[in-house]
Rosetta silent file (secondary structure, phi, psi, omega in degrees, C-alpha in Angstrom):
SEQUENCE: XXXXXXXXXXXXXXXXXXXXXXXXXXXXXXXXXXXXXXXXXXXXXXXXXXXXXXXXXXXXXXXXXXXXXXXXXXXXXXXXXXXXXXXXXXXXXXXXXXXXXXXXXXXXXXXXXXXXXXXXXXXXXXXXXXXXXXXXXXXXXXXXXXXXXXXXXXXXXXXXXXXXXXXXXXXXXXXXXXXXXXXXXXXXXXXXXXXXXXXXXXXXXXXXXXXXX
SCORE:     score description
SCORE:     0.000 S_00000001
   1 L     0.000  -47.591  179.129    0.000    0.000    0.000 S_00000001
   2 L   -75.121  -28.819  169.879    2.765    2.534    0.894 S_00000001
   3 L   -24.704  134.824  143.016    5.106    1.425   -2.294 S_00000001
   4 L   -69.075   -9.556  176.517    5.547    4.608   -3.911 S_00000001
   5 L   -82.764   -5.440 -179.858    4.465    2.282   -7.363 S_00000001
   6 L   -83.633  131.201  159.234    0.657    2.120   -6.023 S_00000001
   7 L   -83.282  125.221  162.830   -1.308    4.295   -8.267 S_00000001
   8 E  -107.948  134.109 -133.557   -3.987    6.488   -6.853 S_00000001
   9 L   -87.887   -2.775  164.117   -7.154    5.547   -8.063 S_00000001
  10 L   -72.337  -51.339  168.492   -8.425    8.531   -7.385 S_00000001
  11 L   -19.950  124.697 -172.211   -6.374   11.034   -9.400 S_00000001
  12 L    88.483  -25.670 -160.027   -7.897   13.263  -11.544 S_00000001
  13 L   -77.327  166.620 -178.708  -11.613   12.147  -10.807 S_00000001
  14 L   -97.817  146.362  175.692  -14.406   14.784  -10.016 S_00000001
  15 L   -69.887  167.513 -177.055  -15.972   14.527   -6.727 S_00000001
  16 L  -123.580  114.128  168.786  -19.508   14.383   -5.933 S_00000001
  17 E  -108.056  130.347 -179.412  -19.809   17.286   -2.797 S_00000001
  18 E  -113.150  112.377  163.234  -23.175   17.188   -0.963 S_00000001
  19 E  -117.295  131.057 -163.349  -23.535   19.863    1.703 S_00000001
  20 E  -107.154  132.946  179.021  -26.876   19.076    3.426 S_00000001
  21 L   -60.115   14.383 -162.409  -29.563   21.313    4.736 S_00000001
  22 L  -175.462  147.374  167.818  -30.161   19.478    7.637 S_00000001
  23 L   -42.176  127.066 -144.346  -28.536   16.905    9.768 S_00000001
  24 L   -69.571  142.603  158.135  -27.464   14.687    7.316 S_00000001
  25 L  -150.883 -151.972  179.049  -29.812   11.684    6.324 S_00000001
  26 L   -71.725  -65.690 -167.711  -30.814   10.154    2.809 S_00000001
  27 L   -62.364  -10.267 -129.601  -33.757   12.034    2.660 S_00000001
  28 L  -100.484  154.561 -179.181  -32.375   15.655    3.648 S_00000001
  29 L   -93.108  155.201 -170.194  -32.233   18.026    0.795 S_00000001
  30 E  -155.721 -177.459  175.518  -28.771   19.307    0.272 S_00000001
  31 E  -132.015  145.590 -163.808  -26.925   21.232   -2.563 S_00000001
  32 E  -106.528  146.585  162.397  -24.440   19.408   -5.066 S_00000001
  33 E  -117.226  129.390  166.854  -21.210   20.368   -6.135 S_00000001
  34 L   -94.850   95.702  164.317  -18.843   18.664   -8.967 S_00000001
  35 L   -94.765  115.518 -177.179  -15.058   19.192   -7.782 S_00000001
  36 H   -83.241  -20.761 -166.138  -12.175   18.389   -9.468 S_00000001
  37 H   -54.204   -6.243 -167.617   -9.530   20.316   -7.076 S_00000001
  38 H   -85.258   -4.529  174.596  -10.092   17.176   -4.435 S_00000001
  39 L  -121.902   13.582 -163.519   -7.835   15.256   -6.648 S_00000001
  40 L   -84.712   37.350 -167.807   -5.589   17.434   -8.257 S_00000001
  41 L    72.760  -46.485 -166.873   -2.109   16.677   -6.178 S_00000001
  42 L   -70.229  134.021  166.253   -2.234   20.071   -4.312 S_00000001
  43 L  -138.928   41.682  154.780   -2.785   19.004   -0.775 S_00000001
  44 L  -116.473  -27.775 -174.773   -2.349   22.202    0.828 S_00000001
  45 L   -87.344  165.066 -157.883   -4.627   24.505   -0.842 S_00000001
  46 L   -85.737  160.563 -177.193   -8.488   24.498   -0.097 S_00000001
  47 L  -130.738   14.826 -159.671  -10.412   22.764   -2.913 S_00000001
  48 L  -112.740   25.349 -164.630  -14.024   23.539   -1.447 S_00000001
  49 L  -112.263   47.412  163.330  -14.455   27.460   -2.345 S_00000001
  50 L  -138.945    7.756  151.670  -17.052   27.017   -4.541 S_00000001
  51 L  -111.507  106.192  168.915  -19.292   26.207   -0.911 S_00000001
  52 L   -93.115  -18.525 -165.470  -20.095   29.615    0.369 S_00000001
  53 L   -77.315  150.049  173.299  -22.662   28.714    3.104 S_00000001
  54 E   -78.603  152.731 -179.990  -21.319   28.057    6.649 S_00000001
  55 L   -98.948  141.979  177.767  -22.108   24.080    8.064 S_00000001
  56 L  -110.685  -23.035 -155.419  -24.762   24.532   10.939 S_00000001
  57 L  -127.072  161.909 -167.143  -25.874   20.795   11.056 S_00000001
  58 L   -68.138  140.043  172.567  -23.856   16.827   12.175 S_00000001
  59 L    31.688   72.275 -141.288  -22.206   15.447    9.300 S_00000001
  60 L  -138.533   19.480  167.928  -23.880   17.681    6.608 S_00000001
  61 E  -128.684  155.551  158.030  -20.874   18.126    3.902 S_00000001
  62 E  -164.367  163.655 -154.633  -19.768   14.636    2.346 S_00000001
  63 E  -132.367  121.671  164.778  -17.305   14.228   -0.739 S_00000001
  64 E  -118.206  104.424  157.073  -18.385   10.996   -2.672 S_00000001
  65 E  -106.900  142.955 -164.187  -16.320    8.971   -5.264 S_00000001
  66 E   -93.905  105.368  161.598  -17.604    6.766   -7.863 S_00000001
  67 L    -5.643  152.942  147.984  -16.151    3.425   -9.065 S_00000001
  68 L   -77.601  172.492 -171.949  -15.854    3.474  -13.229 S_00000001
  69 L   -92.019  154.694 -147.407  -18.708    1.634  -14.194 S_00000001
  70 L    92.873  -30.682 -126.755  -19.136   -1.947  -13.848 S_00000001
  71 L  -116.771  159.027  178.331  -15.660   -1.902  -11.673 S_00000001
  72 L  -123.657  149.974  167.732  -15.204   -1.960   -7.615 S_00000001
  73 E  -110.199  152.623 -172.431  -12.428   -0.651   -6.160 S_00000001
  74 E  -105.533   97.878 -162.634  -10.545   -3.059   -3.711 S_00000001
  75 E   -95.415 -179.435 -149.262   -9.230   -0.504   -1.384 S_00000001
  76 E   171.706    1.851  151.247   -6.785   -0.759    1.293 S_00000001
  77 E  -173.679  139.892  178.827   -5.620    3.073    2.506 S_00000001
  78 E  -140.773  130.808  179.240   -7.266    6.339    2.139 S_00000001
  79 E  -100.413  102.845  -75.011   -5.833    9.680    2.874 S_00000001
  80 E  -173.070   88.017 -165.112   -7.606   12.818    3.595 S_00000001
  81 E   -99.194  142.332 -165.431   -5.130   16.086    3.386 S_00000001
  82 L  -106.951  160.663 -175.072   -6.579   19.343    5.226 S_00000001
  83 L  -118.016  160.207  163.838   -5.754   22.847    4.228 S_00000001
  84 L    51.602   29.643  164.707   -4.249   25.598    6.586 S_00000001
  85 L    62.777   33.843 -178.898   -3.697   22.920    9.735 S_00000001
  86 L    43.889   64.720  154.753   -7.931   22.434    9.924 S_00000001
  87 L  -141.521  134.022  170.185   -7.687   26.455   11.107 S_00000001
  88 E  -164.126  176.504 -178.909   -9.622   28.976    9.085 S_00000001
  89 E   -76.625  121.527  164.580  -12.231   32.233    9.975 S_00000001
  90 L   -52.304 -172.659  176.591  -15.719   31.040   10.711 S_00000001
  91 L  -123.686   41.173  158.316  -18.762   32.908    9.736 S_00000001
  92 L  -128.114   30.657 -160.686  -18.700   34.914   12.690 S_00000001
  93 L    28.865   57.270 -174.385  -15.243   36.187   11.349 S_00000001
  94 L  -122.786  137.180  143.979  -13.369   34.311   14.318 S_00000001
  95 E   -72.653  113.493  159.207  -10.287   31.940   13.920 S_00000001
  96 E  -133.888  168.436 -176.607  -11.467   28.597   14.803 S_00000001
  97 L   -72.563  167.082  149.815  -10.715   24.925   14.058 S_00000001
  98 L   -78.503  -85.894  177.805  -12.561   23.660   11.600 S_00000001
  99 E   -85.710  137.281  176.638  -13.613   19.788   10.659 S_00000001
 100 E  -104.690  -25.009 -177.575  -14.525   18.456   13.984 S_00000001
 101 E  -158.467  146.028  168.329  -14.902   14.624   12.750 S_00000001
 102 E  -140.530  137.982 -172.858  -14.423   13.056    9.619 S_00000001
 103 E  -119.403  135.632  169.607  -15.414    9.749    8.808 S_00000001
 104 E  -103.673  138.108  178.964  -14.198    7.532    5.700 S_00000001
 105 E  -124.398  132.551  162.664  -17.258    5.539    4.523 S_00000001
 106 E  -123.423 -177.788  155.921  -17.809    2.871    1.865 S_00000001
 107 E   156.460 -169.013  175.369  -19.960    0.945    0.577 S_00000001
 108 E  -104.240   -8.431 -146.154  -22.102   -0.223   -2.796 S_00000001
 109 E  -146.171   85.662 -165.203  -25.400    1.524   -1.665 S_00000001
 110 L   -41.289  -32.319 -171.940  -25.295    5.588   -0.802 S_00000001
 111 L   -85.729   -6.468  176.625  -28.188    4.691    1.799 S_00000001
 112 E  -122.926   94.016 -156.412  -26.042    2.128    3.353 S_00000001
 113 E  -121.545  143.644  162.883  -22.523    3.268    3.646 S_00000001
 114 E   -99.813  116.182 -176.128  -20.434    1.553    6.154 S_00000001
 115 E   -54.694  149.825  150.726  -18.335    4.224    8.396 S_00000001
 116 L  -108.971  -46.993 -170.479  -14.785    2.204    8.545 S_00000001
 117 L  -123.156 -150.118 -179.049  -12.713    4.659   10.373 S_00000001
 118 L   165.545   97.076  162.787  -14.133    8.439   12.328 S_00000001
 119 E   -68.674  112.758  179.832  -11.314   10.664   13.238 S_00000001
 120 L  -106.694  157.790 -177.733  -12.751   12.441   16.282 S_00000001
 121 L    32.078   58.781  175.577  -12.501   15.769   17.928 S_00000001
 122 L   -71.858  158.831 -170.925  -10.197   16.813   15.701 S_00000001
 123 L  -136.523 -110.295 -166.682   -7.758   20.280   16.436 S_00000001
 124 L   -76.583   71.402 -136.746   -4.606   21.067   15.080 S_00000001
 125 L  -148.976  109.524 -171.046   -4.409   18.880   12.059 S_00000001
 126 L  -131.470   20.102  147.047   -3.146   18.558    7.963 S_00000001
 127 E  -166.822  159.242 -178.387   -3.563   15.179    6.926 S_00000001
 128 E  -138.819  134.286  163.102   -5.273   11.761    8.241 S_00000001
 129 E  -149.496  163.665 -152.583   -4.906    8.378    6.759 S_00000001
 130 E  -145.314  113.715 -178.483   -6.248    5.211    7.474 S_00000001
 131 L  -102.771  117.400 -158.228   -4.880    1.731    6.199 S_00000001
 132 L   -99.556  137.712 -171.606   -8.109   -0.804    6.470 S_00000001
 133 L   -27.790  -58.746  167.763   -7.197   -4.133    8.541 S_00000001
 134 L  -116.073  130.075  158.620   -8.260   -6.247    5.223 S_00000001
 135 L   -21.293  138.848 -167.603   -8.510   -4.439    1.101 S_00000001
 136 E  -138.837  105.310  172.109  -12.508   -3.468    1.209 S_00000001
 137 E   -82.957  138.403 -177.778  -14.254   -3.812   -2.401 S_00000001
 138 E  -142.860  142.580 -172.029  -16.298   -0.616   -3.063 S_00000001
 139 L   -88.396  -32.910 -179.459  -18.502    0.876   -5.167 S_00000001
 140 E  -121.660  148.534  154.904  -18.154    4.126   -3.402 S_00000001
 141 E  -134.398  147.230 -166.740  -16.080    5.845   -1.209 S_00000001
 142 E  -124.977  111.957  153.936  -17.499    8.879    1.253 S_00000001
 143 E   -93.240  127.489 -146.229  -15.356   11.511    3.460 S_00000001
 144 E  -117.745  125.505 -175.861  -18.491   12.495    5.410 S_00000001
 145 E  -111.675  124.013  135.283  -17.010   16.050    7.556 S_00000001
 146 E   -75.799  146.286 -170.243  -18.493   17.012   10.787 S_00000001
 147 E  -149.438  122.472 -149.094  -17.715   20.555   11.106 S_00000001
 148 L   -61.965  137.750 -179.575  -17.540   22.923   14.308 S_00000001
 149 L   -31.791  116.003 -167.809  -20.288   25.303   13.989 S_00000001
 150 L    75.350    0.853  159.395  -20.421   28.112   11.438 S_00000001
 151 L   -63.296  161.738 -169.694  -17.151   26.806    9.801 S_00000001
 152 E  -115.489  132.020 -172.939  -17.208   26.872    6.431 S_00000001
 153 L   -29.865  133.769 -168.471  -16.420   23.465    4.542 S_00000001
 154 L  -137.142  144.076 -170.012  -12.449   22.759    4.055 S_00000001
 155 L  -177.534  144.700  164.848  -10.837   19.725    2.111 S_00000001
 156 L  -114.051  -65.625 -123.823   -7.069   20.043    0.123 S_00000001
 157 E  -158.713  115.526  149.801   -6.530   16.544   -1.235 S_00000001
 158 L  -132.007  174.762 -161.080   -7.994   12.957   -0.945 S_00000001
 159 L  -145.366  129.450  169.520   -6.131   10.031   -1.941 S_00000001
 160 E  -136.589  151.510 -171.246   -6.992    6.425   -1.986 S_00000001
 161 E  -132.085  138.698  171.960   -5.045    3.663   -2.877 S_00000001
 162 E   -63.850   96.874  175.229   -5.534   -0.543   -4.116 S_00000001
 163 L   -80.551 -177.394 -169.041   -4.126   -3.129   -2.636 S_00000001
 164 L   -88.570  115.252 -162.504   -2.195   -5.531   -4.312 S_00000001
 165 L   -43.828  -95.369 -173.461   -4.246   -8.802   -5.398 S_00000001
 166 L   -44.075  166.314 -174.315   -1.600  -11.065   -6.483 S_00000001
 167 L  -132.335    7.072  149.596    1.413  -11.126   -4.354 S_00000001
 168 L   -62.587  -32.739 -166.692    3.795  -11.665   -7.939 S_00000001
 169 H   -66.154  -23.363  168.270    2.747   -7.944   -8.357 S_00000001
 170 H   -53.093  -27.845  178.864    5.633   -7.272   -5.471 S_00000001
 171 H   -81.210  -28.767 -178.654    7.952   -8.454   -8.273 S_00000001
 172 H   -50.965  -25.769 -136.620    6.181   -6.631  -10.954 S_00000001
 173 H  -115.718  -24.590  168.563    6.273   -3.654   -9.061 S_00000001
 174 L  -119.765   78.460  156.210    9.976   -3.596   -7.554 S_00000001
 175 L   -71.782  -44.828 -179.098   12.185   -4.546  -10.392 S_00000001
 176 L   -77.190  -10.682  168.517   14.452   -2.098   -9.436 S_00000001
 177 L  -139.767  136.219 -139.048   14.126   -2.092   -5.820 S_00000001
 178 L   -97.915  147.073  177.898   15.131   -5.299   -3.644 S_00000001
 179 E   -73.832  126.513   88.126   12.599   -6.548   -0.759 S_00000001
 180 E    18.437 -122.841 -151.574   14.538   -6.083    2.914 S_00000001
 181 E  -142.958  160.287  165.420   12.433   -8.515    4.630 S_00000001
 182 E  -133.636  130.506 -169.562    8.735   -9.733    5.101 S_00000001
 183 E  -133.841  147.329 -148.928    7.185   -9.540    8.180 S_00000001
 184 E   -91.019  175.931  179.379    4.066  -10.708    9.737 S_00000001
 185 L   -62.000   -6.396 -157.771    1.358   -7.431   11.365 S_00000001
 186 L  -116.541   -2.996 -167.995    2.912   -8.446   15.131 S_00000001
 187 L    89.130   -0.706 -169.277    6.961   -7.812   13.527 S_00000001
 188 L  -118.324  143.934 -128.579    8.245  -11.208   13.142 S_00000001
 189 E  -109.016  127.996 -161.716   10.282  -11.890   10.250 S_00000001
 190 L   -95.087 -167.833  175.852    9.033  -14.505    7.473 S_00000001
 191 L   -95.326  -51.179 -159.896   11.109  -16.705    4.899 S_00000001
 192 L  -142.308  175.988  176.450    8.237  -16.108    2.114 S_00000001
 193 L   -76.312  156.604  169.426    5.006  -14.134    2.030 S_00000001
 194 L  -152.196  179.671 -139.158    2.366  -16.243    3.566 S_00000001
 195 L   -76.338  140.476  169.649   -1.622  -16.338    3.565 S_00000001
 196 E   111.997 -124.203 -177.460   -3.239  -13.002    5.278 S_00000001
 197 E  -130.940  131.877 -175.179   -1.356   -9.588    5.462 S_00000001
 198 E  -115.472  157.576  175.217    2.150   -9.498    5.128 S_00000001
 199 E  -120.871   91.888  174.343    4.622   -6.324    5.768 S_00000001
 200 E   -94.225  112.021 -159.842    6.925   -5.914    3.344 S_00000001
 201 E  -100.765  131.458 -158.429    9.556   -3.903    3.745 S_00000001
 202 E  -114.183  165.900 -165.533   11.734   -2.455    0.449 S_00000001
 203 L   -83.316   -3.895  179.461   16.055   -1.171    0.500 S_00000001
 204 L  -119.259   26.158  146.028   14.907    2.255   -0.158 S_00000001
 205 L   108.030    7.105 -176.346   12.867    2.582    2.824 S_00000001
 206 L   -92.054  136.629 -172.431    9.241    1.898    1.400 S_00000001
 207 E  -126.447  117.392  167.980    6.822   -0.390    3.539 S_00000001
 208 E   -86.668   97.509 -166.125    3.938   -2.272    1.653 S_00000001
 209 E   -85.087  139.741  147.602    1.302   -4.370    3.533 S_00000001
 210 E  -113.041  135.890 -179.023    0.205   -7.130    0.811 S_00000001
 211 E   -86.204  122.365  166.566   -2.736   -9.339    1.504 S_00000001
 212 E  -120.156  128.762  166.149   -2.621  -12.966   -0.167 S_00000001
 213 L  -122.401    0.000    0.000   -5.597  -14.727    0.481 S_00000001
């Protein structure tokens, strides 16, 4: 997952942004945005300044990307970059933090999305990532922001990344750079990759978990 050779599957794509008029539910009416700036590399500048309204209501902005069609993605770490250290002016022209909780969500069904991780109380803060136990096929993935009252929505940069099916793809993927060691989730040092999630470690300092099931 951490190879610098994983492609992120994200790049380039436009975002779906929902900021909702009401504590968010299915039903709640909300206003849509299409944003490309959430993938666009920069992951210091804000990418969300086309939402002028301040958030008043629990989990009432969410950023949703879409599979191509037919296709799932089998994901395995997603990164979330923040602009300005989650600090910006409110709409009571005060410096305050900003995103108070952010949750990464998947799922195949927008009405059923399963929260996987929830970054809480957040302060002082300019990127969160989250590497999922086991690769999680998805039709969707949702960074759903709680946001302290009268802040105004803030996102730089998400990032998500695939893990690697096959476990041949370590050779595919490091011709040029030699495996270190493989190591089990607990630290102790295999012979060969073996069945579950292995921690592979590369000579120029890169650490990969690959899953063989």
């Amino acid at each position: 997952v951490d190879a610098t050779t994983q492609p992120n599957v994200l790049k380039g794509k436009t975002a779906e942004v929902r900021h909702y008029e009401n504590d968010y539910s299915f039903e709640a009416a909300f206003k849509k945005y299409d944003v490309s700036g959430l993938t666009d590399g920069n992951k210091a500048d804000e990418a969300l300044t086309d939402i002028e309204a301040p958030s008043t209501h629990r989990d009432d902005v969410w950023v949703i990307f879409t599979a191509p069609e037919g296709k799932q993605w089998d994901l395995a770490k997603v990164v979330v970059n923040i602009p300005n250290e989650n600090y910006a002016k409110n709409d009571n022209n005060e410096m305050n933090y900003v995103n108070k909780d952010v949750k990464i969500a998947v799922g195949d069904d927008l009405t059923r999305m399963n929260t996987a991780k929830t970054f809480s109380g957040l302060k002082k803060v300019s990127e969160l990532s989250y590497i999922f136990p086991e690769s999680v096929k998805t039709k969707y993935l949702a960074v759903i922001c709680n946001l302290y009252v009268y802040s105004y929505p803030s996102l730089a940069e998400v990032s998500a990344y695939e893990q690697f099916a096959d476990p041949t793809a370590i050779n595919n993927a490091t011709v040029q750079n030699a495996v270190k060691g493989i190591y089990t989730v607990n630290g102790t040092k295999l012979n060969a990759l073996q069945k579950g999630l292995n921690i592979v470690k590369f000579a120029d300092g890169t650490v990969q978990k690959v899953l063989v099931k």
